[in-house]
Amino acid sequence: MRSGTSSGPRVPRTVLTMKGTKLLAAALIGLASLVLSGPHAAAEWFADVYAGESFTEPHDVKRDGRGVGRSTFRDVDFDTALSFGGRFGRYFDSFPFLGFAMDVSRFSPDIGPQSVHLDGCVSPGSCGSGQAGIGSFNITETAVSVDLLLRLPLIKRAGAPNGLLQPYVTIGRPLVFTTVDPRNTRLFRNHHSDTDLSFGYKAAGGLALQVYANLVVFAEYRFTQVATDVDLQDGASAAKTTLRTELNTQSALIGISARW
């Protein structure tokens, strides 16, 4: 499922980064108010904010167009990116080790200029195998998921009935919005983007530490996977040309959580 292509002006990455920073700051203020609002309870609601680095593994990028034919760019590298997001949920009253959450996250594993191995056609009548440049692309991934969480309460005390230390794992099936925007490439028309909507996979594990009555800090490792398929325009003829790839991403995150 996709949205249509767009040729309008693009918002600079620096502006997007500033907006993301402001959103995180607003979320931190909201969490602070929750932390000071009430006592810690056995059955918990929680609200998290987090940020960290995401590392997307190299993967083949495939191009398929009526006029050009098919080509595969082997083992394309993706940029390391800032990942950030928020999570809101609850651990069940009867089973305090079991919970659910709504999670929203975002990062941008862009493709930078590079030379990779090509199998296929670069232009009509020009096909073969060898080194070729792929150009540069902006890629933005936004994921929304409902996750299942399992935690292990350790070091229980009067002020921490659910444990001062909580190892946890979480799994989910995120709905992923992936926008691909060619920035500087001869393969596609530049600044004509498309957005793919697909279900992916997510698994994570982490360690949470209670540092105040209802304030928790945590560190989390996360793996996500999604296959993306966008319709762009050929750089020479403007004919419909499909780009396909897979984003397999490992993220190292740190965050804070309000519990009540």
PDB file of C-alpha atoms in Angstrom:
ATOM      1  CA  MET A   1       0.000   0.000   0.000  1.00  0.00           C
ATOM      2  CA  ARG A   2       1.519   3.323  -0.985  1.00  0.00           C
ATOM      3  CA  SER A   3       0.880   7.008  -1.164  1.00  0.00           C
ATOM      4  CA  GLY A   4       1.419   8.840  -4.434  1.00  0.00           C
ATOM      5  CA  THR A   5       4.628  10.497  -5.510  1.00  0.00           C
ATOM      6  CA  SER A   6       5.304  14.081  -4.557  1.00  0.00           C
ATOM      7  CA  SER A   7       7.304  16.770  -6.287  1.00  0.00           C
ATOM      8  CA  GLY A   8       6.696  19.559  -3.728  1.00  0.00           C
ATOM      9  CA  PRO A   9       9.387  21.204  -1.587  1.00  0.00           C
ATOM     10  CA  ARG A  10      11.056  18.980   0.973  1.00  0.00           C
ATOM     11  CA  VAL A  11      11.692  19.939   4.592  1.00  0.00           C
ATOM     12  CA  PRO A  12      15.470  20.036   5.307  1.00  0.00           C
ATOM     13  CA  ARG A  13      16.863  17.294   7.545  1.00  0.00           C
ATOM     14  CA  THR A  14      18.108  19.875  10.058  1.00  0.00           C
ATOM     15  CA  VAL A  15      14.563  21.181  10.496  1.00  0.00           C
ATOM     16  CA  LEU A  16      13.239  17.642  11.002  1.00  0.00           C
ATOM     17  CA  THR A  17      15.953  16.980  13.591  1.00  0.00           C
ATOM     18  CA  MET A  18      15.065  20.192  15.465  1.00  0.00           C
ATOM     19  CA  LYS A  19      11.388  19.207  15.450  1.00  0.00           C
ATOM     20  CA  GLY A  20      12.268  15.752  16.781  1.00  0.00           C
ATOM     21  CA  THR A  21      14.350  17.332  19.571  1.00  0.00           C
ATOM     22  CA  LYS A  22      11.455  19.621  20.536  1.00  0.00           C
ATOM     23  CA  LEU A  23       9.067  16.643  20.626  1.00  0.00           C
ATOM     24  CA  LEU A  24      11.442  14.741  22.932  1.00  0.00           C
ATOM     25  CA  ALA A  25      11.750  17.792  25.191  1.00  0.00           C
ATOM     26  CA  ALA A  26       7.963  18.106  25.416  1.00  0.00           C
ATOM     27  CA  ALA A  27       7.684  14.395  26.203  1.00  0.00           C
ATOM     28  CA  LEU A  28      10.298  14.732  28.969  1.00  0.00           C
ATOM     29  CA  ILE A  29       8.305  17.568  30.559  1.00  0.00           C
ATOM     30  CA  GLY A  30       5.169  15.414  30.433  1.00  0.00           C
ATOM     31  CA  LEU A  31       6.999  12.505  32.047  1.00  0.00           C
ATOM     32  CA  ALA A  32       8.295  14.762  34.817  1.00  0.00           C
ATOM     33  CA  SER A  33       4.740  15.766  35.711  1.00  0.00           C
ATOM     34  CA  LEU A  34       3.716  12.090  35.849  1.00  0.00           C
ATOM     35  CA  VAL A  35       6.691  11.205  38.050  1.00  0.00           C
ATOM     36  CA  LEU A  36       5.641  13.804  40.630  1.00  0.00           C
ATOM     37  CA  SER A  37       1.918  13.087  40.419  1.00  0.00           C
ATOM     38  CA  GLY A  38       1.350  10.083  42.643  1.00  0.00           C
ATOM     39  CA  PRO A  39       2.581   6.993  44.506  1.00  0.00           C
ATOM     40  CA  HIS A  40       3.901   3.824  42.943  1.00  0.00           C
ATOM     41  CA  ALA A  41       1.298   1.038  42.517  1.00  0.00           C
ATOM     42  CA  ALA A  42       1.479  -2.734  42.097  1.00  0.00           C
ATOM     43  CA  ALA A  43      -0.431  -2.628  38.801  1.00  0.00           C
ATOM     44  CA  GLU A  44       1.410  -0.174  36.590  1.00  0.00           C
ATOM     45  CA  TRP A  45       0.653   2.169  33.769  1.00  0.00           C
ATOM     46  CA  PHE A  46       3.806   3.489  32.125  1.00  0.00           C
ATOM     47  CA  ALA A  47       4.948   6.089  29.607  1.00  0.00           C
ATOM     48  CA  ASP A  48       8.418   5.902  28.046  1.00  0.00           C
ATOM     49  CA  VAL A  49      10.554   8.119  25.849  1.00  0.00           C
ATOM     50  CA  TYR A  50      13.791   6.861  24.332  1.00  0.00           C
ATOM     51  CA  ALA A  51      16.505   7.625  21.819  1.00  0.00           C
ATOM     52  CA  GLY A  52      19.653   5.995  20.468  1.00  0.00           C
ATOM     53  CA  GLU A  53      21.471   4.840  17.376  1.00  0.00           C
ATOM     54  CA  SER A  54      20.168   2.485  14.707  1.00  0.00           C
ATOM     55  CA  PHE A  55      22.389   0.378  12.472  1.00  0.00           C
ATOM     56  CA  THR A  56      20.766  -0.995   9.310  1.00  0.00           C
ATOM     57  CA  GLU A  57      22.523  -3.980   7.761  1.00  0.00           C
ATOM     58  CA  PRO A  58      23.707  -3.817   4.113  1.00  0.00           C
ATOM     59  CA  HIS A  59      21.159  -5.273   1.721  1.00  0.00           C
ATOM     60  CA  ASP A  60      20.455  -5.613  -2.004  1.00  0.00           C
ATOM     61  CA  VAL A  61      18.473  -2.818  -3.663  1.00  0.00           C
ATOM     62  CA  LYS A  62      16.420  -3.947  -6.664  1.00  0.00           C
ATOM     63  CA  ARG A  63      15.180  -1.756  -9.506  1.00  0.00           C
ATOM     64  CA  ASP A  64      12.451  -2.851 -11.915  1.00  0.00           C
ATOM     65  CA  GLY A  65      11.108  -0.638 -14.698  1.00  0.00           C
ATOM     66  CA  ARG A  66       9.263  -1.202 -17.975  1.00  0.00           C
ATOM     67  CA  GLY A  67      11.706   0.800 -20.048  1.00  0.00           C
ATOM     68  CA  VAL A  68      14.943  -0.016 -18.270  1.00  0.00           C
ATOM     69  CA  GLY A  69      14.494  -3.614 -17.184  1.00  0.00           C
ATOM     70  CA  ARG A  70      15.683  -5.192 -13.963  1.00  0.00           C
ATOM     71  CA  SER A  71      18.839  -4.551 -11.989  1.00  0.00           C
ATOM     72  CA  THR A  72      20.199  -5.443  -8.560  1.00  0.00           C
ATOM     73  CA  PHE A  73      22.662  -3.333  -6.595  1.00  0.00           C
ATOM     74  CA  ARG A  74      24.427  -5.715  -4.221  1.00  0.00           C
ATOM     75  CA  ASP A  75      25.042  -5.082  -0.502  1.00  0.00           C
ATOM     76  CA  VAL A  76      24.134  -1.405  -0.404  1.00  0.00           C
ATOM     77  CA  ASP A  77      25.168   0.362   2.813  1.00  0.00           C
ATOM     78  CA  PHE A  78      22.685   2.391   4.874  1.00  0.00           C
ATOM     79  CA  ASP A  79      23.659   5.297   7.131  1.00  0.00           C
ATOM     80  CA  THR A  80      23.740   4.959  10.905  1.00  0.00           C
ATOM     81  CA  ALA A  81      20.834   7.057  12.159  1.00  0.00           C
ATOM     82  CA  LEU A  82      19.334   8.627  15.265  1.00  0.00           C
ATOM     83  CA  SER A  83      16.307   6.637  16.424  1.00  0.00           C
ATOM     84  CA  PHE A  84      13.723   8.039  18.820  1.00  0.00           C
ATOM     85  CA  GLY A  85      10.215   7.317  19.974  1.00  0.00           C
ATOM     86  CA  GLY A  86       7.739   6.779  22.762  1.00  0.00           C
ATOM     87  CA  ARG A  87       5.790   3.955  24.337  1.00  0.00           C
ATOM     88  CA  PHE A  88       2.632   3.897  26.471  1.00  0.00           C
ATOM     89  CA  GLY A  89       1.090   0.866  28.135  1.00  0.00           C
ATOM     90  CA  ARG A  90       0.217  -1.128  31.217  1.00  0.00           C
ATOM     91  CA  TYR A  91       1.194  -4.245  33.087  1.00  0.00           C
ATOM     92  CA  PHE A  92      -1.824  -6.382  33.986  1.00  0.00           C
ATOM     93  CA  ASP A  93      -3.238  -6.364  37.546  1.00  0.00           C
ATOM     94  CA  SER A  94      -3.501 -10.160  37.863  1.00  0.00           C
ATOM     95  CA  PHE A  95      -0.202 -10.854  36.041  1.00  0.00           C
ATOM     96  CA  PRO A  96       2.211  -7.986  36.887  1.00  0.00           C
ATOM     97  CA  PHE A  97       4.973  -9.643  34.847  1.00  0.00           C
ATOM     98  CA  LEU A  98       2.853  -9.375  31.664  1.00  0.00           C
ATOM     99  CA  GLY A  99       1.950  -6.173  29.845  1.00  0.00           C
ATOM    100  CA  PHE A 100       1.117  -4.502  26.558  1.00  0.00           C
ATOM    101  CA  ALA A 101       2.087  -1.176  24.998  1.00  0.00           C
ATOM    102  CA  MET A 102       1.586   1.095  22.022  1.00  0.00           C
ATOM    103  CA  ASP A 103       4.982   2.028  20.567  1.00  0.00           C
ATOM    104  CA  VAL A 104       5.814   4.707  17.970  1.00  0.00           C
ATOM    105  CA  SER A 105       9.370   5.126  16.672  1.00  0.00           C
ATOM    106  CA  ARG A 106      11.207   6.844  13.843  1.00  0.00           C
ATOM    107  CA  PHE A 107      14.639   6.852  12.194  1.00  0.00           C
ATOM    108  CA  SER A 108      16.205   7.649   8.821  1.00  0.00           C
ATOM    109  CA  PRO A 109      18.571   4.992   7.351  1.00  0.00           C
ATOM    110  CA  ASP A 110      19.608   7.055   4.327  1.00  0.00           C
ATOM    111  CA  ILE A 111      21.617   5.702   1.393  1.00  0.00           C
ATOM    112  CA  GLY A 112      24.734   7.760   0.724  1.00  0.00           C
ATOM    113  CA  PRO A 113      26.813   7.944  -2.489  1.00  0.00           C
ATOM    114  CA  GLN A 114      28.685   4.668  -3.016  1.00  0.00           C
ATOM    115  CA  SER A 115      29.922   2.271  -5.648  1.00  0.00           C
ATOM    116  CA  VAL A 116      28.524  -1.272  -5.431  1.00  0.00           C
ATOM    117  CA  HIS A 117      28.348  -4.396  -7.571  1.00  0.00           C
ATOM    118  CA  LEU A 118      25.555  -4.247 -10.167  1.00  0.00           C
ATOM    119  CA  ASP A 119      23.835  -7.116 -11.966  1.00  0.00           C
ATOM    120  CA  GLY A 120      21.409  -6.036 -14.672  1.00  0.00           C
ATOM    121  CA  CYS A 121      20.617  -2.906 -16.649  1.00  0.00           C
ATOM    122  CA  VAL A 122      21.516   0.701 -15.876  1.00  0.00           C
ATOM    123  CA  SER A 123      19.779   2.063 -18.986  1.00  0.00           C
ATOM    124  CA  PRO A 124      18.005   0.533 -22.028  1.00  0.00           C
ATOM    125  CA  GLY A 125      20.516  -1.582 -23.940  1.00  0.00           C
ATOM    126  CA  SER A 126      23.202  -1.126 -21.306  1.00  0.00           C
ATOM    127  CA  CYS A 127      23.174  -4.332 -19.259  1.00  0.00           C
ATOM    128  CA  GLY A 128      25.836  -6.448 -17.622  1.00  0.00           C
ATOM    129  CA  SER A 129      27.713  -6.943 -14.389  1.00  0.00           C
ATOM    130  CA  GLY A 130      30.255  -4.716 -12.663  1.00  0.00           C
ATOM    131  CA  GLN A 131      30.750  -1.754 -10.350  1.00  0.00           C
ATOM    132  CA  ALA A 132      28.267   1.116 -10.544  1.00  0.00           C
ATOM    133  CA  GLY A 133      27.194   4.106  -8.501  1.00  0.00           C
ATOM    134  CA  ILE A 134      23.741   4.123  -6.944  1.00  0.00           C
ATOM    135  CA  GLY A 135      23.507   7.777  -5.880  1.00  0.00           C
ATOM    136  CA  SER A 136      21.914   9.039  -2.676  1.00  0.00           C
ATOM    137  CA  PHE A 137      18.435   8.630  -1.179  1.00  0.00           C
ATOM    138  CA  ASN A 138      16.681   9.918   1.918  1.00  0.00           C
ATOM    139  CA  ILE A 139      14.771   7.145   3.686  1.00  0.00           C
ATOM    140  CA  THR A 140      12.453   7.731   6.630  1.00  0.00           C
ATOM    141  CA  GLU A 141      10.870   4.872   8.573  1.00  0.00           C
ATOM    142  CA  THR A 142       8.047   5.420  11.057  1.00  0.00           C
ATOM    143  CA  ALA A 143       6.757   2.349  12.904  1.00  0.00           C
ATOM    144  CA  VAL A 144       3.573   1.978  14.975  1.00  0.00           C
ATOM    145  CA  SER A 145       2.973  -1.235  16.913  1.00  0.00           C
ATOM    146  CA  VAL A 146       1.078  -2.869  19.756  1.00  0.00           C
ATOM    147  CA  ASP A 147       3.639  -4.886  21.720  1.00  0.00           C
ATOM    148  CA  LEU A 148       3.536  -7.690  24.262  1.00  0.00           C
ATOM    149  CA  LEU A 149       5.952  -7.285  27.191  1.00  0.00           C
ATOM    150  CA  LEU A 150       7.338  -9.758  29.719  1.00  0.00           C
ATOM    151  CA  ARG A 151       9.398  -8.640  32.720  1.00  0.00           C
ATOM    152  CA  LEU A 152      11.172 -10.304  35.631  1.00  0.00           C
ATOM    153  CA  PRO A 153      10.773  -8.338  38.917  1.00  0.00           C
ATOM    154  CA  LEU A 154      14.015  -8.488  40.923  1.00  0.00           C
ATOM    155  CA  ILE A 155      15.008  -6.963  44.285  1.00  0.00           C
ATOM    156  CA  LYS A 156      11.479  -6.322  45.554  1.00  0.00           C
ATOM    157  CA  ARG A 157      11.131  -3.835  48.401  1.00  0.00           C
ATOM    158  CA  ALA A 158       8.379  -1.884  50.134  1.00  0.00           C
ATOM    159  CA  GLY A 159       8.916   1.096  47.846  1.00  0.00           C
ATOM    160  CA  ALA A 160       9.405  -1.119  44.796  1.00  0.00           C
ATOM    161  CA  PRO A 161       6.794  -3.928  44.844  1.00  0.00           C
ATOM    162  CA  ASN A 162       7.531  -4.729  41.193  1.00  0.00           C
ATOM    163  CA  GLY A 163      11.298  -4.840  41.738  1.00  0.00           C
ATOM    164  CA  LEU A 164      14.089  -2.283  41.622  1.00  0.00           C
ATOM    165  CA  LEU A 165      15.600  -4.165  38.690  1.00  0.00           C
ATOM    166  CA  GLN A 166      13.492  -5.488  35.809  1.00  0.00           C
ATOM    167  CA  PRO A 167      14.948  -7.404  32.850  1.00  0.00           C
ATOM    168  CA  TYR A 168      12.321  -7.475  30.108  1.00  0.00           C
ATOM    169  CA  VAL A 169      11.597  -8.621  26.562  1.00  0.00           C
ATOM    170  CA  THR A 170       9.034  -7.364  24.064  1.00  0.00           C
ATOM    171  CA  ILE A 171       7.727  -8.450  20.665  1.00  0.00           C
ATOM    172  CA  GLY A 172       5.437  -6.769  18.155  1.00  0.00           C
ATOM    173  CA  ARG A 173       4.254  -6.632  14.564  1.00  0.00           C
ATOM    174  CA  PRO A 174       4.692  -2.966  13.598  1.00  0.00           C
ATOM    175  CA  LEU A 175       2.876  -1.150  10.829  1.00  0.00           C
ATOM    176  CA  VAL A 176       5.748   0.602   9.037  1.00  0.00           C
ATOM    177  CA  PHE A 177       5.571   3.743   6.894  1.00  0.00           C
ATOM    178  CA  THR A 178       8.709   3.932   4.728  1.00  0.00           C
ATOM    179  CA  THR A 179       9.322   6.987   2.537  1.00  0.00           C
ATOM    180  CA  VAL A 180      12.049   6.830  -0.119  1.00  0.00           C
ATOM    181  CA  ASP A 181      13.117  10.126  -1.686  1.00  0.00           C
ATOM    182  CA  PRO A 182      15.822  10.113  -4.422  1.00  0.00           C
ATOM    183  CA  ARG A 183      18.162  13.046  -3.720  1.00  0.00           C
ATOM    184  CA  ASN A 184      21.052  12.768  -6.156  1.00  0.00           C
ATOM    185  CA  THR A 185      20.910   9.819  -8.554  1.00  0.00           C
ATOM    186  CA  ARG A 186      20.635   9.229 -12.282  1.00  0.00           C
ATOM    187  CA  LEU A 187      18.567   6.088 -11.746  1.00  0.00           C
ATOM    188  CA  PHE A 188      15.385   7.897 -10.673  1.00  0.00           C
ATOM    189  CA  ARG A 189      13.900  11.367 -10.961  1.00  0.00           C
ATOM    190  CA  ASN A 190      15.218  13.304  -7.983  1.00  0.00           C
ATOM    191  CA  HIS A 191      12.819  14.703  -5.359  1.00  0.00           C
ATOM    192  CA  HIS A 192       9.909  12.471  -6.473  1.00  0.00           C
ATOM    193  CA  SER A 193       9.227  10.334  -3.404  1.00  0.00           C
ATOM    194  CA  ASP A 194       6.874   7.494  -2.579  1.00  0.00           C
ATOM    195  CA  THR A 195       5.723   5.957   0.712  1.00  0.00           C
ATOM    196  CA  ASP A 196       5.228   2.241   1.309  1.00  0.00           C
ATOM    197  CA  LEU A 197       2.993   0.854   4.050  1.00  0.00           C
ATOM    198  CA  SER A 198       3.909  -2.658   5.209  1.00  0.00           C
ATOM    199  CA  PHE A 199       3.850  -4.870   8.287  1.00  0.00           C
ATOM    200  CA  GLY A 200       7.225  -5.714   9.758  1.00  0.00           C
ATOM    201  CA  TYR A 201       8.671  -7.574  12.740  1.00  0.00           C
ATOM    202  CA  LYS A 202      10.155  -6.360  16.009  1.00  0.00           C
ATOM    203  CA  ALA A 203      11.834  -7.990  19.004  1.00  0.00           C
ATOM    204  CA  ALA A 204      13.633  -6.300  21.868  1.00  0.00           C
ATOM    205  CA  GLY A 205      15.200  -6.912  25.237  1.00  0.00           C
ATOM    206  CA  GLY A 206      16.313  -4.547  27.940  1.00  0.00           C
ATOM    207  CA  LEU A 207      17.007  -3.766  31.562  1.00  0.00           C
ATOM    208  CA  ALA A 208      14.989  -1.264  33.614  1.00  0.00           C
ATOM    209  CA  LEU A 209      16.173   0.259  36.906  1.00  0.00           C
ATOM    210  CA  GLN A 210      13.956   2.149  39.342  1.00  0.00           C
ATOM    211  CA  VAL A 211      15.753   5.316  40.474  1.00  0.00           C
ATOM    212  CA  TYR A 212      12.857   7.102  42.170  1.00  0.00           C
ATOM    213  CA  ALA A 213       9.385   6.231  43.547  1.00  0.00           C
ATOM    214  CA  ASN A 214       7.875   6.101  40.056  1.00  0.00           C
ATOM    215  CA  LEU A 215      10.779   6.952  37.769  1.00  0.00           C
ATOM    216  CA  VAL A 216      12.652   4.255  35.837  1.00  0.00           C
ATOM    217  CA  VAL A 217      15.624   4.428  33.472  1.00  0.00           C
ATOM    218  CA  PHE A 218      16.227   1.688  30.936  1.00  0.00           C
ATOM    219  CA  ALA A 219      18.558   0.457  28.215  1.00  0.00           C
ATOM    220  CA  GLU A 220      17.206  -1.589  25.322  1.00  0.00           C
ATOM    221  CA  TYR A 221      18.450  -3.561  22.337  1.00  0.00           C
ATOM    222  CA  ARG A 222      15.928  -3.740  19.480  1.00  0.00           C
ATOM    223  CA  PHE A 223      15.800  -5.564  16.156  1.00  0.00           C
ATOM    224  CA  THR A 224      13.322  -4.611  13.441  1.00  0.00           C
ATOM    225  CA  GLN A 225      12.744  -5.948   9.946  1.00  0.00           C
ATOM    226  CA  VAL A 226      10.572  -4.689   7.101  1.00  0.00           C
ATOM    227  CA  ALA A 227      10.535  -5.171   3.318  1.00  0.00           C
ATOM    228  CA  THR A 228       9.772  -1.990   1.388  1.00  0.00           C
ATOM    229  CA  ASP A 229       8.493  -1.568  -2.166  1.00  0.00           C
ATOM    230  CA  VAL A 230       8.071   1.945  -3.615  1.00  0.00           C
ATOM    231  CA  ASP A 231       7.107   3.225  -7.068  1.00  0.00           C
ATOM    232  CA  LEU A 232       9.417   5.965  -8.297  1.00  0.00           C
ATOM    233  CA  GLN A 233      10.078   7.504 -11.722  1.00  0.00           C
ATOM    234  CA  ASP A 234      12.870   6.483 -14.074  1.00  0.00           C
ATOM    235  CA  GLY A 235      15.585   9.112 -14.314  1.00  0.00           C
ATOM    236  CA  ALA A 236      15.541   9.271 -18.118  1.00  0.00           C
ATOM    237  CA  SER A 237      11.983   8.522 -19.225  1.00  0.00           C
ATOM    238  CA  ALA A 238       9.984   9.300 -16.036  1.00  0.00           C
ATOM    239  CA  ALA A 239       8.285   5.909 -16.487  1.00  0.00           C
ATOM    240  CA  LYS A 240       7.112   4.027 -13.389  1.00  0.00           C
ATOM    241  CA  THR A 241      10.069   2.199 -11.849  1.00  0.00           C
ATOM    242  CA  THR A 242       9.935   0.131  -8.663  1.00  0.00           C
ATOM    243  CA  LEU A 243      12.601   0.106  -5.964  1.00  0.00           C
ATOM    244  CA  ARG A 244      12.652  -2.805  -3.510  1.00  0.00           C
ATOM    245  CA  THR A 245      14.840  -3.477  -0.504  1.00  0.00           C
ATOM    246  CA  GLU A 246      14.750  -4.783   3.045  1.00  0.00           C
ATOM    247  CA  LEU A 247      15.604  -2.854   6.195  1.00  0.00           C
ATOM    248  CA  ASN A 248      17.078  -5.087   8.916  1.00  0.00           C
ATOM    249  CA  THR A 249      17.934  -2.765  11.765  1.00  0.00           C
ATOM    250  CA  GLN A 250      19.585  -3.118  15.160  1.00  0.00           C
ATOM    251  CA  SER A 251      19.068  -0.274  17.635  1.00  0.00           C
ATOM    252  CA  ALA A 252      20.791   0.571  20.915  1.00  0.00           C
ATOM    253  CA  LEU A 253      18.420   2.730  22.965  1.00  0.00           C
ATOM    254  CA  ILE A 254      18.314   4.447  26.335  1.00  0.00           C
ATOM    255  CA  GLY A 255      15.258   6.026  27.896  1.00  0.00           C
ATOM    256  CA  ILE A 256      13.256   7.093  30.916  1.00  0.00           C
ATOM    257  CA  SER A 257       9.889   5.822  32.059  1.00  0.00           C
ATOM    258  CA  ALA A 258       7.191   7.199  34.334  1.00  0.00           C
ATOM    259  CA  ARG A 259       5.251   4.525  36.268  1.00  0.00           C
ATOM    260  CA  TRP A 260       2.004   5.043  38.145  1.00  0.00           C
TER     261      TRP A 260
END
